[in-house]
Amino acid sequence: MELGIRNRTALVCAASSGIGRAIARSLVSEGVRVAICSRNEKNLRTTQEALEAESGSKIVSVVADLSVKSDINRLVETVQAQLGSIEILVNNVGGPAPGGLMELSEEQWHEGLELSLMSVVRLTKAVFEAIATIRPHCCSFILGKTALV
């Protein structure tokens, strides 16, 4: 499918497996310059190598925990330094730990909210501040649903 996004720069979060990896693969096939990030260094490197082998394109990978503000800043700076301005942001994040309302501790709920809400807010703000003068750009949000009530 031709989306008209060839030669754009994209950052795909949580891209070491699952939907994030599939989105990164699709973007690469569209001719997009892609950066991927994940907390899991081993899976991230495996994904980077697989995407590079499939496409012949250079994939930038950055190990980052999106619940850590300094990791977000480092991620945005690294991607911009290596690929230029981020024009496409795919905020793909998980949710709270699996479990019901009464099964999870308050700390687990806070961690889930920090990851699924505040990390998205912080990353989106960091990217939008960096690309404020760039048009067009887009952002998508994919939030995991793992807790059952």
mmCIF file of C-alpha atoms in Angstrom:
data_model
loop_
_atom_site.group_PDB
_atom_site.id
_atom_site.type_symbol
_atom_site.label_atom_id
_atom_site.label_comp_id
_atom_site.label_asym_id
_atom_site.label_seq_id
_atom_site.Cartn_x
_atom_site.Cartn_y
_atom_site.Cartn_z
ATOM 1 C CA MET A 1 0.000 0.000 0.000
ATOM 2 C CA GLU A 2 1.398 3.407 -0.966
ATOM 3 C CA LEU A 3 0.784 5.837 1.890
ATOM 4 C CA GLY A 4 2.778 8.748 0.478
ATOM 5 C CA ILE A 5 5.181 8.824 3.422
ATOM 6 C CA ARG A 6 8.406 7.758 1.685
ATOM 7 C CA ASN A 7 11.515 9.468 3.092
ATOM 8 C CA ARG A 8 9.722 10.636 6.241
ATOM 9 C CA THR A 9 11.214 9.894 9.664
ATOM 10 C CA ALA A 10 9.280 7.796 12.182
ATOM 11 C CA LEU A 11 9.794 6.802 15.798
ATOM 12 C CA VAL A 12 7.989 3.612 16.815
ATOM 13 C CA CYS A 13 7.830 2.869 20.548
ATOM 14 C CA ALA A 14 7.735 -0.615 22.078
ATOM 15 C CA ALA A 15 8.870 -1.917 18.704
ATOM 16 C CA SER A 16 10.889 -4.951 19.790
ATOM 17 C CA SER A 17 7.894 -7.271 19.351
ATOM 18 C CA GLY A 18 4.180 -7.442 18.650
ATOM 19 C CA ILE A 19 2.263 -4.577 17.128
ATOM 20 C CA GLY A 20 5.177 -2.146 17.475
ATOM 21 C CA ARG A 21 7.437 -4.415 15.447
ATOM 22 C CA ALA A 22 4.704 -4.919 12.825
ATOM 23 C CA ILE A 23 4.184 -1.161 12.512
ATOM 24 C CA ALA A 24 7.929 -0.575 12.162
ATOM 25 C CA ARG A 25 8.088 -3.248 9.455
ATOM 26 C CA SER A 26 5.189 -1.630 7.576
ATOM 27 C CA LEU A 27 6.771 1.810 7.771
ATOM 28 C CA VAL A 28 10.108 0.488 6.525
ATOM 29 C CA SER A 29 8.318 -1.148 3.579
ATOM 30 C CA GLU A 30 6.846 2.293 2.754
ATOM 31 C CA GLY A 31 10.348 3.765 2.516
ATOM 32 C CA VAL A 32 10.213 5.557 5.864
ATOM 33 C CA ARG A 33 13.396 6.150 7.891
ATOM 34 C CA VAL A 34 12.581 4.293 11.101
ATOM 35 C CA ALA A 35 13.826 4.489 14.667
ATOM 36 C CA ILE A 36 12.626 1.908 17.165
ATOM 37 C CA CYS A 37 12.794 1.832 20.938
ATOM 38 C CA SER A 38 12.127 -0.634 23.722
ATOM 39 C CA ARG A 39 13.197 -1.408 27.272
ATOM 40 C CA ASN A 40 14.288 -4.887 26.179
ATOM 41 C CA GLU A 41 17.738 -4.498 24.622
ATOM 42 C CA LYS A 42 18.038 -8.087 23.378
ATOM 43 C CA ASN A 43 14.675 -8.098 21.591
ATOM 44 C CA LEU A 44 15.304 -4.593 20.267
ATOM 45 C CA ARG A 45 18.611 -5.633 18.666
ATOM 46 C CA THR A 46 16.979 -8.748 17.195
ATOM 47 C CA THR A 47 14.218 -6.617 15.680
ATOM 48 C CA GLN A 48 16.702 -4.058 14.367
ATOM 49 C CA GLU A 49 18.775 -6.764 12.690
ATOM 50 C CA ALA A 50 15.696 -8.453 11.197
ATOM 51 C CA LEU A 51 14.297 -5.204 9.781
ATOM 52 C CA GLU A 52 17.679 -4.228 8.346
ATOM 53 C CA ALA A 53 18.098 -7.664 6.752
ATOM 54 C CA GLU A 54 14.589 -7.580 5.252
ATOM 55 C CA SER A 55 14.800 -4.049 3.902
ATOM 56 C CA GLY A 56 18.444 -3.183 3.410
ATOM 57 C CA SER A 57 17.675 0.043 5.290
ATOM 58 C CA LYS A 58 19.475 1.387 8.348
ATOM 59 C CA ILE A 59 17.254 1.136 11.427
ATOM 60 C CA VAL A 60 18.108 3.232 14.467
ATOM 61 C CA SER A 61 17.411 1.468 17.754
ATOM 62 C CA VAL A 62 17.488 3.069 21.182
ATOM 63 C CA VAL A 63 17.028 1.271 24.484
ATOM 64 C CA ALA A 64 14.718 3.489 26.514
ATOM 65 C CA ASP A 65 12.282 3.204 29.396
ATOM 66 C CA LEU A 66 9.506 5.639 28.517
ATOM 67 C CA SER A 67 8.519 6.000 32.163
ATOM 68 C CA VAL A 68 11.907 7.715 32.745
ATOM 69 C CA LYS A 69 11.960 11.352 31.603
ATOM 70 C CA SER A 70 15.718 11.415 30.943
ATOM 71 C CA ASP A 71 15.350 8.344 28.696
ATOM 72 C CA ILE A 72 12.671 10.172 26.697
ATOM 73 C CA ASN A 73 14.925 13.192 26.191
ATOM 74 C CA ARG A 74 17.866 10.991 25.198
ATOM 75 C CA LEU A 75 15.642 9.030 22.803
ATOM 76 C CA VAL A 76 14.386 12.128 20.970
ATOM 77 C CA GLU A 77 17.880 13.644 20.796
ATOM 78 C CA THR A 78 19.394 10.405 19.472
ATOM 79 C CA VAL A 79 16.756 9.902 16.788
ATOM 80 C CA GLN A 80 17.003 13.503 15.614
ATOM 81 C CA ALA A 81 20.801 13.371 15.526
ATOM 82 C CA GLN A 82 20.802 10.182 13.437
ATOM 83 C CA LEU A 83 17.711 10.571 11.234
ATOM 84 C CA GLY A 84 16.592 14.197 11.412
ATOM 85 C CA SER A 85 13.287 15.589 12.637
ATOM 86 C CA ILE A 86 10.683 13.063 13.755
ATOM 87 C CA GLU A 87 7.669 13.454 11.466
ATOM 88 C CA ILE A 88 5.735 10.347 12.519
ATOM 89 C CA LEU A 89 5.403 9.264 16.147
ATOM 90 C CA VAL A 90 3.836 5.936 17.064
ATOM 91 C CA ASN A 91 3.159 5.964 20.807
ATOM 92 C CA ASN A 92 2.735 2.240 21.391
ATOM 93 C CA VAL A 93 2.787 1.420 25.109
ATOM 94 C CA GLY A 94 1.537 -1.254 27.452
ATOM 95 C CA GLY A 95 -0.807 -0.873 30.351
ATOM 96 C CA PRO A 96 -0.859 -1.919 33.983
ATOM 97 C CA ALA A 97 0.194 -5.381 35.078
ATOM 98 C CA PRO A 98 -2.380 -8.087 34.336
ATOM 99 C CA GLY A 99 -4.892 -8.554 37.111
ATOM 100 C CA GLY A 100 -8.160 -7.389 38.526
ATOM 101 C CA LEU A 101 -8.934 -4.269 40.503
ATOM 102 C CA MET A 102 -8.475 -5.968 43.861
ATOM 103 C CA GLU A 103 -5.507 -8.090 42.769
ATOM 104 C CA LEU A 104 -3.200 -5.200 41.884
ATOM 105 C CA SER A 105 -1.530 -3.022 44.478
ATOM 106 C CA GLU A 106 -1.875 0.737 44.373
ATOM 107 C CA GLU A 107 1.794 0.895 43.364
ATOM 108 C CA GLN A 108 1.103 -1.369 40.364
ATOM 109 C CA TRP A 109 -1.767 0.905 39.310
ATOM 110 C CA HIS A 110 0.500 3.961 39.588
ATOM 111 C CA GLU A 111 3.182 2.231 37.510
ATOM 112 C CA GLY A 112 0.589 1.338 34.875
ATOM 113 C CA LEU A 113 -0.714 4.905 34.723
ATOM 114 C CA GLU A 114 2.815 6.286 34.584
ATOM 115 C CA LEU A 115 3.630 4.052 31.636
ATOM 116 C CA SER A 116 0.370 4.203 29.712
ATOM 117 C CA LEU A 117 -0.476 7.872 30.251
ATOM 118 C CA MET A 118 2.374 10.044 31.465
ATOM 119 C CA SER A 119 5.050 8.464 29.279
ATOM 120 C CA VAL A 120 2.869 9.174 26.242
ATOM 121 C CA VAL A 121 2.303 12.782 27.340
ATOM 122 C CA ARG A 122 6.010 13.373 27.995
ATOM 123 C CA LEU A 123 7.206 11.770 24.764
ATOM 124 C CA THR A 124 4.608 13.534 22.629
ATOM 125 C CA LYS A 125 5.503 16.891 24.186
ATOM 126 C CA ALA A 126 9.235 16.273 23.677
ATOM 127 C CA VAL A 127 8.735 15.355 20.026
ATOM 128 C CA PHE A 128 6.273 18.173 19.317
ATOM 129 C CA GLU A 129 8.610 20.724 20.921
ATOM 130 C CA ALA A 130 11.406 19.462 18.676
ATOM 131 C CA ILE A 131 9.293 19.546 15.496
ATOM 132 C CA ALA A 132 7.089 22.569 16.152
ATOM 133 C CA THR A 133 8.079 24.218 12.860
ATOM 134 C CA ILE A 134 7.943 21.047 10.746
ATOM 135 C CA ARG A 135 4.826 20.307 8.688
ATOM 136 C CA PRO A 136 3.306 17.845 8.112
ATOM 137 C CA HIS A 137 3.716 15.511 11.069
ATOM 138 C CA CYS A 138 1.465 13.004 12.752
ATOM 139 C CA CYS A 139 1.157 11.029 15.952
ATOM 140 C CA SER A 140 -0.741 7.861 16.795
ATOM 141 C CA PHE A 141 -1.487 6.403 20.218
ATOM 142 C CA ILE A 142 -1.752 2.671 20.894
ATOM 143 C CA LEU A 143 -2.410 1.759 24.506
ATOM 144 C CA GLY A 144 -2.392 -1.790 25.814
ATOM 145 C CA LYS A 145 -5.359 -3.165 27.706
ATOM 146 C CA THR A 146 -4.233 -5.831 30.133
ATOM 147 C CA ALA A 147 -6.095 -5.306 33.392
ATOM 148 C CA LEU A 148 -9.463 -6.882 34.034
ATOM 149 C CA VAL A 149 -11.974 -5.585 36.559
#
